[in-house]
Coordinates of C-alpha atoms in Angstrom, one line a residue:
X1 CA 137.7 28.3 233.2
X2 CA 141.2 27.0 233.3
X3 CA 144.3 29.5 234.6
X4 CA 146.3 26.9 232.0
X5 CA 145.5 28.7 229.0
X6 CA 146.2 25.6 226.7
X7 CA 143.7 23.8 228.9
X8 CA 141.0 26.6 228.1
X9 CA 141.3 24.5 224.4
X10 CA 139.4 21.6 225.3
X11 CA 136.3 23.8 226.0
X12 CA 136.0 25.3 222.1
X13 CA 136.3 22.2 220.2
X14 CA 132.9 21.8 219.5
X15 CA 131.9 24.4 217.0
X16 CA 130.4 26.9 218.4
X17 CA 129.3 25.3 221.8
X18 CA 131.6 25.4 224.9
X19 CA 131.3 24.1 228.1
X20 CA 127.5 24.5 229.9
X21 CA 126.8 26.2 233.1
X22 CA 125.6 22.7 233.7
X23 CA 129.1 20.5 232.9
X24 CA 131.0 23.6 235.2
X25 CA 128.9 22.1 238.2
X26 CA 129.2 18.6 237.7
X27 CA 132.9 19.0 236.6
X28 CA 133.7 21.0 240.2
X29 CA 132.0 18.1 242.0
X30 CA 133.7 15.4 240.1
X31 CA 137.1 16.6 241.1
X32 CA 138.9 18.3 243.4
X33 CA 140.8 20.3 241.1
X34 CA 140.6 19.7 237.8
X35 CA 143.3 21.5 236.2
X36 CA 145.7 20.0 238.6
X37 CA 144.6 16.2 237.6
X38 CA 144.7 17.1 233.9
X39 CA 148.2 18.5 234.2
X40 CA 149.5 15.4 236.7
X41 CA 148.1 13.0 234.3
X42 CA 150.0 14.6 231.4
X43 CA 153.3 14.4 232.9
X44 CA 152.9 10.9 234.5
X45 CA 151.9 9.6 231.2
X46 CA 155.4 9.9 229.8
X47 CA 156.1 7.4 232.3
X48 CA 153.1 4.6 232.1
X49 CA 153.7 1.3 231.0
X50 CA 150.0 0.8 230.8
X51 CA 148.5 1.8 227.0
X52 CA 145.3 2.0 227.6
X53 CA 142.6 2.4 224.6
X54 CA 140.1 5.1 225.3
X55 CA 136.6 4.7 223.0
X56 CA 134.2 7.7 223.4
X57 CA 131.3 7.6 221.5
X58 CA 128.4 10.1 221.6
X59 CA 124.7 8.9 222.5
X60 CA 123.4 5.8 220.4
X61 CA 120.3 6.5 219.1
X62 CA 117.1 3.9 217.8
X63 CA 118.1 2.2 214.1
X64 CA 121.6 4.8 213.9
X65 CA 124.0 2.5 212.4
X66 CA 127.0 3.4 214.6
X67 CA 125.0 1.1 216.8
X68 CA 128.1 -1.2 215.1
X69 CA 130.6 0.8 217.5
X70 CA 128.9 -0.8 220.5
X71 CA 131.3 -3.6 219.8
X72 CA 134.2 -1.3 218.9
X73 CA 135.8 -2.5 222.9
X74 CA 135.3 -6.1 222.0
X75 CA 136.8 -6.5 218.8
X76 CA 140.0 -4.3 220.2
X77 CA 140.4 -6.7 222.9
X78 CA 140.4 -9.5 220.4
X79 CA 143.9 -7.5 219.7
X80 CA 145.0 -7.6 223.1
X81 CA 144.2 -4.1 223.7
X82 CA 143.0 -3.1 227.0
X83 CA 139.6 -0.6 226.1
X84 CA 137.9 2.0 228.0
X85 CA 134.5 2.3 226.6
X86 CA 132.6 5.7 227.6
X87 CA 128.8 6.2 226.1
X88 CA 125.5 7.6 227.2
X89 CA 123.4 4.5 228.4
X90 CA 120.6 4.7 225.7
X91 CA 117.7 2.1 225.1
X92 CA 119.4 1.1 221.8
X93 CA 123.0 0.5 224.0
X94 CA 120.3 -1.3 226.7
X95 CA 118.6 -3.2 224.6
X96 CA 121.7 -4.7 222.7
X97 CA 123.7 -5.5 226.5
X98 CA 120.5 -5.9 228.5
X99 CA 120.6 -9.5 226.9
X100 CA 123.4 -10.6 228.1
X101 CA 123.3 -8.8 231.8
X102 CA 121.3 -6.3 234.1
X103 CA 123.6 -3.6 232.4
X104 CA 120.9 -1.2 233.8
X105 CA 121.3 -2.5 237.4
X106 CA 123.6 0.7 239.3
X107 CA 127.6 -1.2 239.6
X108 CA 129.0 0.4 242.1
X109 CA 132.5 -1.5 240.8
X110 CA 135.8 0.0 240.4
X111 CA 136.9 0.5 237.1
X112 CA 140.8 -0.5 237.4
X113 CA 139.1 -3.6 239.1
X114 CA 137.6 -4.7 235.9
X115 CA 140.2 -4.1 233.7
X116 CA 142.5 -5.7 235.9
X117 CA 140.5 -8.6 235.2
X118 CA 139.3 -8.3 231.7
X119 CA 141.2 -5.3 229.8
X120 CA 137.9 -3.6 229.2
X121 CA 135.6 -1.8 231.2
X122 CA 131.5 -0.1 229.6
X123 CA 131.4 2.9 231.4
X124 CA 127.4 3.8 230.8
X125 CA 126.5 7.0 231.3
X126 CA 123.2 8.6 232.5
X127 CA 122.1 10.3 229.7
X128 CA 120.7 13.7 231.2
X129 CA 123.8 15.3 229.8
X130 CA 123.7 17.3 226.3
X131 CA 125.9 15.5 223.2
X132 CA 127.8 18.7 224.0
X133 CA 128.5 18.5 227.7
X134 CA 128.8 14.4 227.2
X135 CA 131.4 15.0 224.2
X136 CA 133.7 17.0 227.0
X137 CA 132.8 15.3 229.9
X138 CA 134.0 12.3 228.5
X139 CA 137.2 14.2 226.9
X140 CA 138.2 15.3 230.0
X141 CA 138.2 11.9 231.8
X142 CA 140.0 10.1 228.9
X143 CA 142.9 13.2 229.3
X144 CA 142.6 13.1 232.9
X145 CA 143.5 9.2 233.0
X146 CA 147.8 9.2 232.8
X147 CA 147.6 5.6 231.4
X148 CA 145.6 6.4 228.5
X149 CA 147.8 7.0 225.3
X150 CA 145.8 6.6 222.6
X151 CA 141.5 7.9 222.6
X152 CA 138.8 7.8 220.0
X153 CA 136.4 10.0 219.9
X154 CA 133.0 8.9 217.9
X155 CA 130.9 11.3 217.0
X156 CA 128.6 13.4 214.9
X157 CA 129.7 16.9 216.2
X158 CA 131.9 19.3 214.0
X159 CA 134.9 19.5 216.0
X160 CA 137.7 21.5 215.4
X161 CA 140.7 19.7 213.7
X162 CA 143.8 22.4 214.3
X163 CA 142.8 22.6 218.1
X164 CA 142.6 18.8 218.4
X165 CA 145.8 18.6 217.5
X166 CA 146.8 21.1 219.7
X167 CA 145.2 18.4 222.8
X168 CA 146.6 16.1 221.3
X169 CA 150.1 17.6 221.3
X170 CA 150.1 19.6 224.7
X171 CA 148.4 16.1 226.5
X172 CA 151.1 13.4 224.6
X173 CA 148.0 11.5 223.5
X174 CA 146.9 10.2 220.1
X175 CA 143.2 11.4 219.1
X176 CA 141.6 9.8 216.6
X177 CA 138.4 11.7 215.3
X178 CA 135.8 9.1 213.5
X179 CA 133.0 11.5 212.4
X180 CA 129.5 9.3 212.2
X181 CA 126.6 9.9 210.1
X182 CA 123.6 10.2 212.5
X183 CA 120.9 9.3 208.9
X184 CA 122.6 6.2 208.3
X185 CA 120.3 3.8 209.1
X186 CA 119.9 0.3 210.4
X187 CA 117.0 -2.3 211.8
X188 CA 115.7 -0.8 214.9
X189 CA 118.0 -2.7 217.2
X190 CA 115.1 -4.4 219.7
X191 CA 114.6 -6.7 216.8
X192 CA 118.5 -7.1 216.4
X193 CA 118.6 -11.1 216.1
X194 CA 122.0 -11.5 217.6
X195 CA 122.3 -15.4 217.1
X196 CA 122.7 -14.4 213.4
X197 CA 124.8 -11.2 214.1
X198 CA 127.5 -12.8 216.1
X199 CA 127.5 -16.4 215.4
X200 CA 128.4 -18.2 212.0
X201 CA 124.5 -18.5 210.3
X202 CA 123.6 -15.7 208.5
X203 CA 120.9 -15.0 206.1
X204 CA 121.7 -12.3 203.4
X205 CA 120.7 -9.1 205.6
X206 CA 122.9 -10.0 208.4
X207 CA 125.8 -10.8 206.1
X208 CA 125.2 -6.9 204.9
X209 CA 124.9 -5.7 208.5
X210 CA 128.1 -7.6 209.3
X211 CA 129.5 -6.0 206.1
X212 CA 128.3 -2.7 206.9
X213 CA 129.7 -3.1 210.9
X214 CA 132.7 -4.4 210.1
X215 CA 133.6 -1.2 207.9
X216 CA 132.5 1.4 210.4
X217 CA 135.1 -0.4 213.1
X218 CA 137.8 -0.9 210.7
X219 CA 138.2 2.6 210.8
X220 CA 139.5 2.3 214.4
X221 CA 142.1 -0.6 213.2
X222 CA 143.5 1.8 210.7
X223 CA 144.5 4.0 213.6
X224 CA 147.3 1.3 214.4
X225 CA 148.7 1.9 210.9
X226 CA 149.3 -2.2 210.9
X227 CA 146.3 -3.0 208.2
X228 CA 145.1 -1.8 205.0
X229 CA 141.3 -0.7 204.9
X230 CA 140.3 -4.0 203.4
X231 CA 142.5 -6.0 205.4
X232 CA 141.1 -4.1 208.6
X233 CA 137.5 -4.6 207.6
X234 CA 138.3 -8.8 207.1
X235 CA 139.5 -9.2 210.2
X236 CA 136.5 -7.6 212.1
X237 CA 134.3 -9.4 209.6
X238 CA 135.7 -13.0 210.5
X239 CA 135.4 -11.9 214.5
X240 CA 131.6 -11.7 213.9
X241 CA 131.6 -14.9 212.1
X242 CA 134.0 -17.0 214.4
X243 CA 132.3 -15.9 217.2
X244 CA 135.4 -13.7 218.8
X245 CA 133.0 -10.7 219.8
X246 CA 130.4 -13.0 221.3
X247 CA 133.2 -14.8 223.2
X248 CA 134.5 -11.5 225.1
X249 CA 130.5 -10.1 225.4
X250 CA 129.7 -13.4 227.5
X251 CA 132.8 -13.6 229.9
X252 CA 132.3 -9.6 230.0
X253 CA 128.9 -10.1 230.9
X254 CA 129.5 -13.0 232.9
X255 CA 131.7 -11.2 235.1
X256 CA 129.8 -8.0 236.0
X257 CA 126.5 -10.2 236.5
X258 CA 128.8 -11.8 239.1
X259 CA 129.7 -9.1 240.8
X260 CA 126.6 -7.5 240.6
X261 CA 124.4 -10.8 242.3
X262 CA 127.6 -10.7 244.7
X263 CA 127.0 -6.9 245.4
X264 CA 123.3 -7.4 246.1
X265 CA 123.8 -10.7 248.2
X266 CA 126.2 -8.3 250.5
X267 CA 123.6 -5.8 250.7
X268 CA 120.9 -7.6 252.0
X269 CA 123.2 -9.7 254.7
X270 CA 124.1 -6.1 255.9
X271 CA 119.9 -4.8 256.0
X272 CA 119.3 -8.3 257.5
X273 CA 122.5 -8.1 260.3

């Protein structure tokens, strides 16, 4: 695919599944040429002042415990990060968000213009697109961003260790790998009581939820190499108790609500002009 041979990498590190016919086509409309904004990005990112945090996780599926990682961007904000969050806009992901704004409304928004204003941007994705074909889509526009230094990828795919490194090495990016275990199982999320979840009250199951939560995105503080795995998993466990994560939800929400009523308002003075 790529005349770059290091570039051809990123297409075998899934085990045995490489790019689709599929993800060639909606890659070749997606960018002019690819291999050109992969390789501009790497260069210019030895430059960037801007470390930005990219989160990829693969689709969320009904009561799969890495449902937890939905609030993987929020809690990294808490640490003055600014996140990227890339998933596959699934009921469990719509149900969870859909409470707090029309996530499933189309934003036609900017996505520097968000995070100019908030540090974090949800980038949804339709989810038409094979785990496969998602896993590299959303690969290749983490590497194809120069301000991104550091990406997680979060996922239940065997990937291939010795050629992530070799991304990781030829794109000057940190990749962090956090393998998820698609049995583990949770409360199917529509009945997710999120009062108890993010505020202070909790009844013995959502103490073990937090618990359980709090360890599966502790793994993404130990990345920073500035916390101990108990320490990591206190900290995330006090931002679901003193109400950090609901804090940057609501003023996240608030904001693309905004936007959105502001977006539709504009629309409908231009149908009725």
């Amino acid at each position: 695919m790529f005349i770059t041979e290091k570039l051809n990498i990123i297409s075998t590190l899934i085990e045995k599944q490489e790019f689709s016919e599929k993800l060639q086509k909606m890659l070749e409309q997606h960018y002019v040429n690819l291999e050109a904004t992969l390789l501009r990005a790497k260069v210019l990112r030895e430059f960037s002042t801007s470390k930005m945090q990219y989160i990829s996780q693969s689709a969320i599926q009904t009561e799969q415990a890495n449902l937890g990682f939905l609030f993987a961007p929020f809690i990294l904000v808490n640490l003055n990060q600014s996140v990227i969050y890339h998933s596959p806009a699934t009921i469990p992901v719509l149900n969870i968000l859909g409470r707090y704004y029309q996530v499933e409304q189309k934003q036609n928004l900017k996505i520097d213009e968000v995070l100019s204003a908030l540090n974090l941007y949800l980038d949804l994705a339709e989810t038409s697109l094979s785990k496969a074909d998602f896993f590299y889509f959303s690969l290749i526009k983490a590497l194809c961003r120069s301000d991104v230094s550091q990406i997680f990828l979060i996922t239940d795919l065997k990937l291939d260790i010795s050629k992530l490194a070799e991304v990781e090495k030829f794109f000057r990016v940190v990749i962090h790998y956090i393998e998820t275990d698609p049995h583990d199982k949770i409360v199917n999320e529509a009945e997710l009581n999120l009062r108890k979840l993010l505020f202070k009250n909790k009844d013995d199951q959502y103490i073990a939820l937090c618990e359980k939560f709090s360890k599966l995105n502790a793994q993404l503080l130990l990345c920073y190499a500035s916390y101990t795995s108990a320490q990591a998993a206190h900290l995330v466990n006090d931002m679901f108790y003193a109400e950090h994560i609901h804090e940057k939800l609501s003023v996240y929400a608030e904001y693309m609500q905004t936007r959105l009523q502001h977006n539709a308002s504009k629309m409908n003075a231009q149908f009725l002009a």
